[in-house]
GROMACS .gro file of N, CA and C in nm:
model
  303
    1MET      N    1  -4.890  -0.703   9.238
    1MET     CA    2  -4.928  -0.547   9.098
    1MET      C    3  -4.932  -0.628   8.984
    2THR      N    4  -5.070  -0.592   8.913
    2THR     CA    5  -5.086  -0.656   8.810
    2THR      C    6  -5.072  -0.540   8.692
    3ILE      N    7  -5.031  -0.558   8.578
    3ILE     CA    8  -5.061  -0.475   8.433
    3ILE      C    9  -5.182  -0.511   8.422
    4SER      N   10  -5.303  -0.450   8.405
    4SER     CA   11  -5.419  -0.452   8.366
    4SER      C   12  -5.474  -0.443   8.227
    5SER      N   13  -5.367  -0.315   8.195
    5SER     CA   14  -5.397  -0.293   8.029
    5SER      C   15  -5.219  -0.235   7.981
    6PHE      N   16  -5.176  -0.278   7.856
    6PHE     CA   17  -5.080  -0.219   7.844
    6PHE      C   18  -5.075  -0.203   7.672
    7PHE      N   19  -5.008  -0.095   7.630
    7PHE     CA   20  -4.992  -0.077   7.474
    7PHE      C   21  -4.898   0.043   7.469
    8PRO      N   22  -4.813   0.022   7.385
    8PRO     CA   23  -4.675   0.154   7.375
    8PRO      C   24  -4.737   0.287   7.382
    9GLY      N   25  -4.699   0.335   7.527
    9GLY     CA   26  -4.745   0.468   7.557
    9GLY      C   27  -4.836   0.472   7.660
   10ARG      N   28  -4.867   0.331   7.732
   10ARG     CA   29  -4.979   0.377   7.823
   10ARG      C   30  -4.988   0.221   7.902
   11ILE      N   31  -4.980   0.223   7.990
   11ILE     CA   32  -4.965   0.135   8.125
   11ILE      C   33  -5.048   0.156   8.211
   12ARG      N   34  -5.149   0.053   8.261
   12ARG     CA   35  -5.232   0.050   8.368
   12ARG      C   36  -5.196  -0.022   8.455
   13LEU      N   37  -5.127  -0.029   8.579
   13LEU     CA   38  -5.146  -0.118   8.720
   13LEU      C   39  -5.259  -0.108   8.784
   14ARG      N   40  -5.277  -0.192   8.855
   14ARG     CA   41  -5.384  -0.227   8.963
   14ARG      C   42  -5.337  -0.309   9.082
   15ASP      N   43  -5.343  -0.277   9.194
   15ASP     CA   44  -5.334  -0.390   9.320
   15ASP      C   45  -5.398  -0.299   9.448
   16LYS      N   46  -5.367  -0.386   9.530
   16LYS     CA   47  -5.454  -0.303   9.643
   16LYS      C   48  -5.343  -0.243   9.729
   17VAL      N   49  -5.255  -0.245   9.711
   17VAL     CA   50  -5.117  -0.193   9.772
   17VAL      C   51  -5.095  -0.038   9.720
   18LEU      N   52  -5.168  -0.021   9.626
   18LEU     CA   53  -5.180   0.123   9.537
   18LEU      C   54  -5.292   0.207   9.610
   19LYS      N   55  -5.376   0.111   9.694
   19LYS     CA   56  -5.443   0.245   9.802
   19LYS      C   57  -5.383   0.272   9.935
   20ASP      N   58  -5.234   0.237   9.923
   20ASP     CA   59  -5.172   0.314  10.026
   20ASP      C   60  -5.104   0.435   9.981
   21GLU      N   61  -5.143   0.538  10.020
   21GLU     CA   62  -5.098   0.667  10.012
   21GLU      C   63  -4.968   0.667   9.992
   22ALA      N   64  -4.899   0.623  10.098
   22ALA     CA   65  -4.722   0.646  10.089
   22ALA      C   66  -4.659   0.541   9.970
   23ILE      N   67  -4.719   0.447   9.981
   23ILE     CA   68  -4.660   0.348   9.847
   23ILE      C   69  -4.684   0.423   9.731
   24SER      N   70  -4.819   0.450   9.677
   24SER     CA   71  -4.829   0.530   9.559
   24SER      C   72  -4.783   0.677   9.539
   25SER      N   73  -4.758   0.752   9.640
   25SER     CA   74  -4.661   0.839   9.637
   25SER      C   75  -4.513   0.807   9.601
   26ALA      N   76  -4.457   0.703   9.620
   26ALA     CA   77  -4.318   0.681   9.594
   26ALA      C   78  -4.303   0.636   9.483
   27LEU      N   79  -4.400   0.547   9.468
   27LEU     CA   80  -4.427   0.518   9.313
   27LEU      C   81  -4.436   0.593   9.190
   28ARG      N   82  -4.523   0.685   9.243
   28ARG     CA   83  -4.543   0.825   9.142
   28ARG      C   84  -4.420   0.880   9.151
   29ALA      N   85  -4.330   0.900   9.262
   29ALA     CA   86  -4.210   0.990   9.267
   29ALA      C   87  -4.103   0.934   9.155
   30ALA      N   88  -4.083   0.787   9.195
   30ALA     CA   89  -3.988   0.699   9.108
   30ALA      C   90  -4.024   0.717   8.939
   31ILE      N   91  -4.113   0.747   8.919
   31ILE     CA   92  -4.156   0.754   8.742
   31ILE      C   93  -4.192   0.870   8.677
   32GLU      N   94  -4.226   0.962   8.789
   32GLU     CA   95  -4.272   1.080   8.711
   32GLU      C   96  -4.157   1.193   8.625
   33TRP      N   97  -4.044   1.145   8.691
   33TRP     CA   98  -3.918   1.240   8.643
   33TRP      C   99  -3.890   1.194   8.536
   34HIS      N  100  -3.915   1.068   8.480
   34HIS     CA  101  -3.829   1.012   8.375
   34HIS      C  102  -3.859   1.102   8.277
   35GLU      N  103  -3.780   1.155   8.158
   35GLU     CA  104  -3.845   1.209   8.029
   35GLU      C  105  -3.947   1.194   7.931
   36SER      N  106  -3.964   1.021   7.959
   36SER     CA  107  -4.043   0.980   7.866
   36SER      C  108  -4.207   0.988   7.911
   37VAL      N  109  -4.228   1.001   8.032
   37VAL     CA  110  -4.362   1.005   8.121
   37VAL      C  111  -4.409   1.139   8.084
   38THR      N  112  -4.562   1.148   8.053
   38THR     CA  113  -4.622   1.243   8.003
   38THR      C  114  -4.740   1.280   8.091
   39ASN      N  115  -4.799   1.184   8.179
   39ASN     CA  116  -4.896   1.195   8.241
   39ASN      C  117  -4.890   1.070   8.362
   40ILE      N  118  -4.960   1.076   8.483
   40ILE     CA  119  -4.958   0.988   8.531
   40ILE      C  120  -5.124   1.025   8.630
   41GLU      N  121  -5.208   0.913   8.641
   41GLU     CA  122  -5.344   0.916   8.677
   41GLU      C  123  -5.359   0.798   8.777
   42HIS      N  124  -5.381   0.848   8.933
   42HIS     CA  125  -5.390   0.788   9.013
   42HIS      C  126  -5.525   0.738   9.088
   43ASN      N  127  -5.598   0.642   9.124
   43ASN     CA  128  -5.687   0.618   9.184
   43ASN      C  129  -5.688   0.555   9.332
   44LEU      N  130  -5.686   0.629   9.426
   44LEU     CA  131  -5.692   0.566   9.583
   44LEU      C  132  -5.801   0.466   9.583
   45GLN      N  133  -5.919   0.507   9.560
   45GLN     CA  134  -5.992   0.445   9.606
   45GLN      C  135  -6.029   0.274   9.510
   46THR      N  136  -5.959   0.284   9.397
   46THR     CA  137  -5.960   0.145   9.333
   46THR      C  138  -5.823   0.076   9.323
   47GLY      N  139  -5.719   0.164   9.358
   47GLY     CA  140  -5.566   0.091   9.348
   47GLY      C  141  -5.531   0.081   9.219
   48SER      N  142  -5.550   0.190   9.139
   48SER     CA  143  -5.500   0.192   8.995
   48SER      C  144  -5.397   0.344   8.930
   49VAL      N  145  -5.306   0.308   8.872
   49VAL     CA  146  -5.228   0.385   8.850
   49VAL      C  147  -5.232   0.389   8.678
   50LEU      N  148  -5.217   0.485   8.608
   50LEU     CA  149  -5.250   0.484   8.463
   50LEU      C  150  -5.089   0.595   8.468
   51ILE      N  151  -5.004   0.517   8.391
   51ILE     CA  152  -4.883   0.567   8.320
   51ILE      C  153  -4.881   0.608   8.163
   52GLU      N  154  -4.896   0.727   8.115
   52GLU     CA  155  -4.880   0.747   8.007
   52GLU      C  156  -4.730   0.805   7.982
   53TYR      N  157  -4.669   0.774   7.863
   53TYR     CA  158  -4.530   0.800   7.826
   53TYR      C  159  -4.533   0.798   7.676
   54THR      N  160  -4.427   0.870   7.620
   54THR     CA  161  -4.366   0.866   7.477
   54THR      C  162  -4.287   0.741   7.467
   55PRO      N  163  -4.301   0.616   7.388
   55PRO     CA  164  -4.281   0.494   7.371
   55PRO      C  165  -4.131   0.515   7.302
   56GLU      N  166  -4.111   0.640   7.214
   56GLU     CA  167  -3.983   0.652   7.173
   56GLU      C  168  -3.893   0.689   7.262
   57LYS      N  169  -3.911   0.766   7.369
   57LYS     CA  170  -3.813   0.798   7.477
   57LYS      C  171  -3.826   0.677   7.597
   58LEU      N  172  -3.891   0.568   7.584
   58LEU     CA  173  -3.866   0.462   7.663
   58LEU      C  174  -3.908   0.325   7.577
   59PRO      N  175  -3.776   0.266   7.491
   59PRO     CA  176  -3.834   0.147   7.418
   59PRO      C  177  -3.838   0.042   7.520
   60MET      N  178  -3.899  -0.022   7.424
   60MET     CA  179  -3.956  -0.154   7.461
   60MET      C  180  -3.832  -0.256   7.558
   61ALA      N  181  -3.699  -0.270   7.490
   61ALA     CA  182  -3.601  -0.307   7.568
   61ALA      C  183  -3.555  -0.286   7.667
   62GLN      N  184  -3.557  -0.131   7.693
   62GLN     CA  185  -3.576  -0.073   7.832
   62GLN      C  186  -3.616  -0.111   7.932
   63LEU      N  187  -3.788  -0.114   7.871
   63LEU     CA  188  -3.878  -0.160   7.992
   63LEU      C  189  -3.833  -0.330   8.008
   64THR      N  190  -3.825  -0.405   7.935
   64THR     CA  191  -3.821  -0.541   7.958
   64THR      C  192  -3.685  -0.603   8.061
   65ALA      N  193  -3.583  -0.476   8.025
   65ALA     CA  194  -3.446  -0.484   8.130
   65ALA      C  195  -3.507  -0.462   8.296
   66LEU      N  196  -3.645  -0.406   8.285
   66LEU     CA  197  -3.667  -0.405   8.414
   66LEU      C  198  -3.720  -0.490   8.468
   67THR      N  199  -3.779  -0.614   8.418
   67THR     CA  200  -3.853  -0.725   8.430
   67THR      C  201  -3.825  -0.796   8.552
   68SER      N  202  -3.685  -0.825   8.606
   68SER     CA  203  -3.691  -0.871   8.760
   68SER      C  204  -3.692  -0.758   8.881
   69GLU      N  205  -3.664  -0.662   8.817
   69GLU     CA  206  -3.730  -0.563   8.953
   69GLU      C  207  -3.864  -0.538   8.965
   70LEU      N  208  -3.944  -0.546   8.849
   70LEU     CA  209  -4.086  -0.546   8.885
   70LEU      C  210  -4.139  -0.675   8.886
   71LEU      N  211  -4.087  -0.823   8.918
   71LEU     CA  212  -4.115  -0.907   8.920
   71LEU      C  213  -4.106  -0.921   9.098
   72SER      N  214  -3.992  -0.883   9.129
   72SER     CA  215  -3.974  -0.869   9.278
   72SER      C  216  -4.069  -0.798   9.354
   73LEU      N  217  -4.093  -0.656   9.309
   73LEU     CA  218  -4.194  -0.590   9.326
   73LEU      C  219  -4.338  -0.636   9.365
   74LYS      N  220  -4.379  -0.739   9.255
   74LYS     CA  221  -4.515  -0.780   9.250
   74LYS      C  222  -4.497  -0.871   9.359
   75LYS      N  223  -4.394  -0.947   9.394
   75LYS     CA  224  -4.385  -1.052   9.519
   75LYS      C  225  -4.421  -0.995   9.627
   76LEU      N  226  -4.366  -0.884   9.675
   76LEU     CA  227  -4.381  -0.798   9.782
   76LEU      C  228  -4.522  -0.731   9.775
   77CYS      N  229  -4.549  -0.684   9.689
   77CYS     CA  230  -4.670  -0.653   9.680
   77CYS      C  231  -4.780  -0.709   9.692
   78ASP      N  232  -4.770  -0.870   9.671
   78ASP     CA  233  -4.859  -0.969   9.679
   78ASP      C  234  -4.852  -1.042   9.813
   79ARG      N  235  -4.749  -0.989   9.917
   79ARG     CA  236  -4.736  -1.041  10.045
   79ARG      C  237  -4.806  -0.904  10.144
   80TYR      N  238  -4.809  -0.794  10.090
   80TYR     CA  239  -4.862  -0.674  10.137
   80TYR      C  240  -4.962  -0.695  10.241
   81ASN      N  241  -4.956  -0.650  10.405
   81ASN     CA  242  -5.062  -0.661  10.460
   81ASN      C  243  -5.101  -0.570  10.544
   82GLY      N  244  -5.071  -0.439  10.468
   82GLY     CA  245  -5.101  -0.313  10.512
   82GLY      C  246  -5.060  -0.252  10.639
   83ARG      N  247  -4.949  -0.331  10.673
   83ARG     CA  248  -4.876  -0.255  10.793
   83ARG      C  249  -4.725  -0.238  10.734
   84ASP      N  250  -4.661  -0.343  10.685
   84ASP     CA  251  -4.503  -0.305  10.661
   84ASP      C  252  -4.506  -0.225  10.534
   85GLN      N  253  -4.447  -0.128  10.523
   85GLN     CA  254  -4.440  -0.068  10.393
   85GLN      C  255  -4.280  -0.059  10.339
   86SER      N  256  -4.199  -0.092  10.434
   86SER     CA  257  -4.066  -0.062  10.418
   86SER      C  258  -4.004  -0.148  10.314
   87ALA      N  259  -4.032  -0.274  10.299
   87ALA     CA  260  -3.966  -0.336  10.196
   87ALA      C  261  -3.999  -0.284  10.038
   88ILE      N  262  -4.146  -0.269  10.036
   88ILE     CA  263  -4.206  -0.212   9.909
   88ILE      C  264  -4.145  -0.064   9.864
   89LEU      N  265  -4.148  -0.011   9.968
   89LEU     CA  266  -4.084   0.133   9.929
   89LEU      C  267  -3.923   0.118   9.918
   90ALA      N  268  -3.852   0.051   9.959
   90ALA     CA  269  -3.729   0.037   9.933
   90ALA      C  270  -3.684  -0.058   9.784
   91LYS      N  271  -3.798  -0.151   9.739
   91LYS     CA  272  -3.800  -0.201   9.602
   91LYS      C  273  -3.815  -0.080   9.504
   92ILE      N  274  -3.896   0.024   9.529
   92ILE     CA  275  -3.950   0.103   9.470
   92ILE      C  276  -3.844   0.201   9.443
   93ALA      N  277  -3.788   0.256   9.542
   93ALA     CA  278  -3.663   0.322   9.523
   93ALA      C  279  -3.490   0.270   9.449
   94GLU      N  280  -3.525   0.079   9.443
   94GLU     CA  281  -3.426   0.056   9.351
   94GLU      C  282  -3.475   0.053   9.228
   95LEU      N  283  -3.590   0.058   9.181
   95LEU     CA  284  -3.653   0.065   9.051
   95LEU      C  285  -3.635   0.224   8.993
   96LYS      N  286  -3.616   0.297   9.080
   96LYS     CA  287  -3.596   0.448   9.029
   96LYS      C  288  -3.485   0.459   8.978
   97GLN      N  289  -3.375   0.395   9.080
   97GLN     CA  290  -3.240   0.397   9.057
   97GLN      C  291  -3.200   0.325   8.928
   98LYS      N  292  -3.253   0.206   8.883
   98LYS     CA  293  -3.241   0.156   8.766
   98LYS      C  294  -3.338   0.251   8.628
   99LEU      N  295  -3.420   0.301   8.658
   99LEU     CA  296  -3.490   0.402   8.546
   99LEU      C  297  -3.391   0.516   8.520
  100SER      N  298  -3.318   0.535   8.622
  100SER     CA  299  -3.221   0.657   8.611
  100SER      C  300  -3.084   0.580   8.526
  101GLU      N  301  -3.055   0.500   8.528
  101GLU     CA  302  -2.918   0.426   8.457
  101GLU      C  303  -2.914   0.453   8.328
   0.00000   0.00000   0.00000
């Protein structure tokens, strides 16, 4: 998974794994409940997710604290073969847990 653009308040993720509806839905569910998120746009055809958020409600320090989980998720996404979703879905659930702490 690649961060194709980022500036405070807006992150765009791209990856072939985001063309998988179950994975994309799980990622959206893991993120959209957070009080900082104002909008999520997903394009299944391009494998792109745009997350808009209020930077004051999700400071950079909190985002960087998620680095190890995001890197682990990226490694799983890089190995995604279109069949085994379980490891990616489990990592997304862990990410949701970290966001709620």
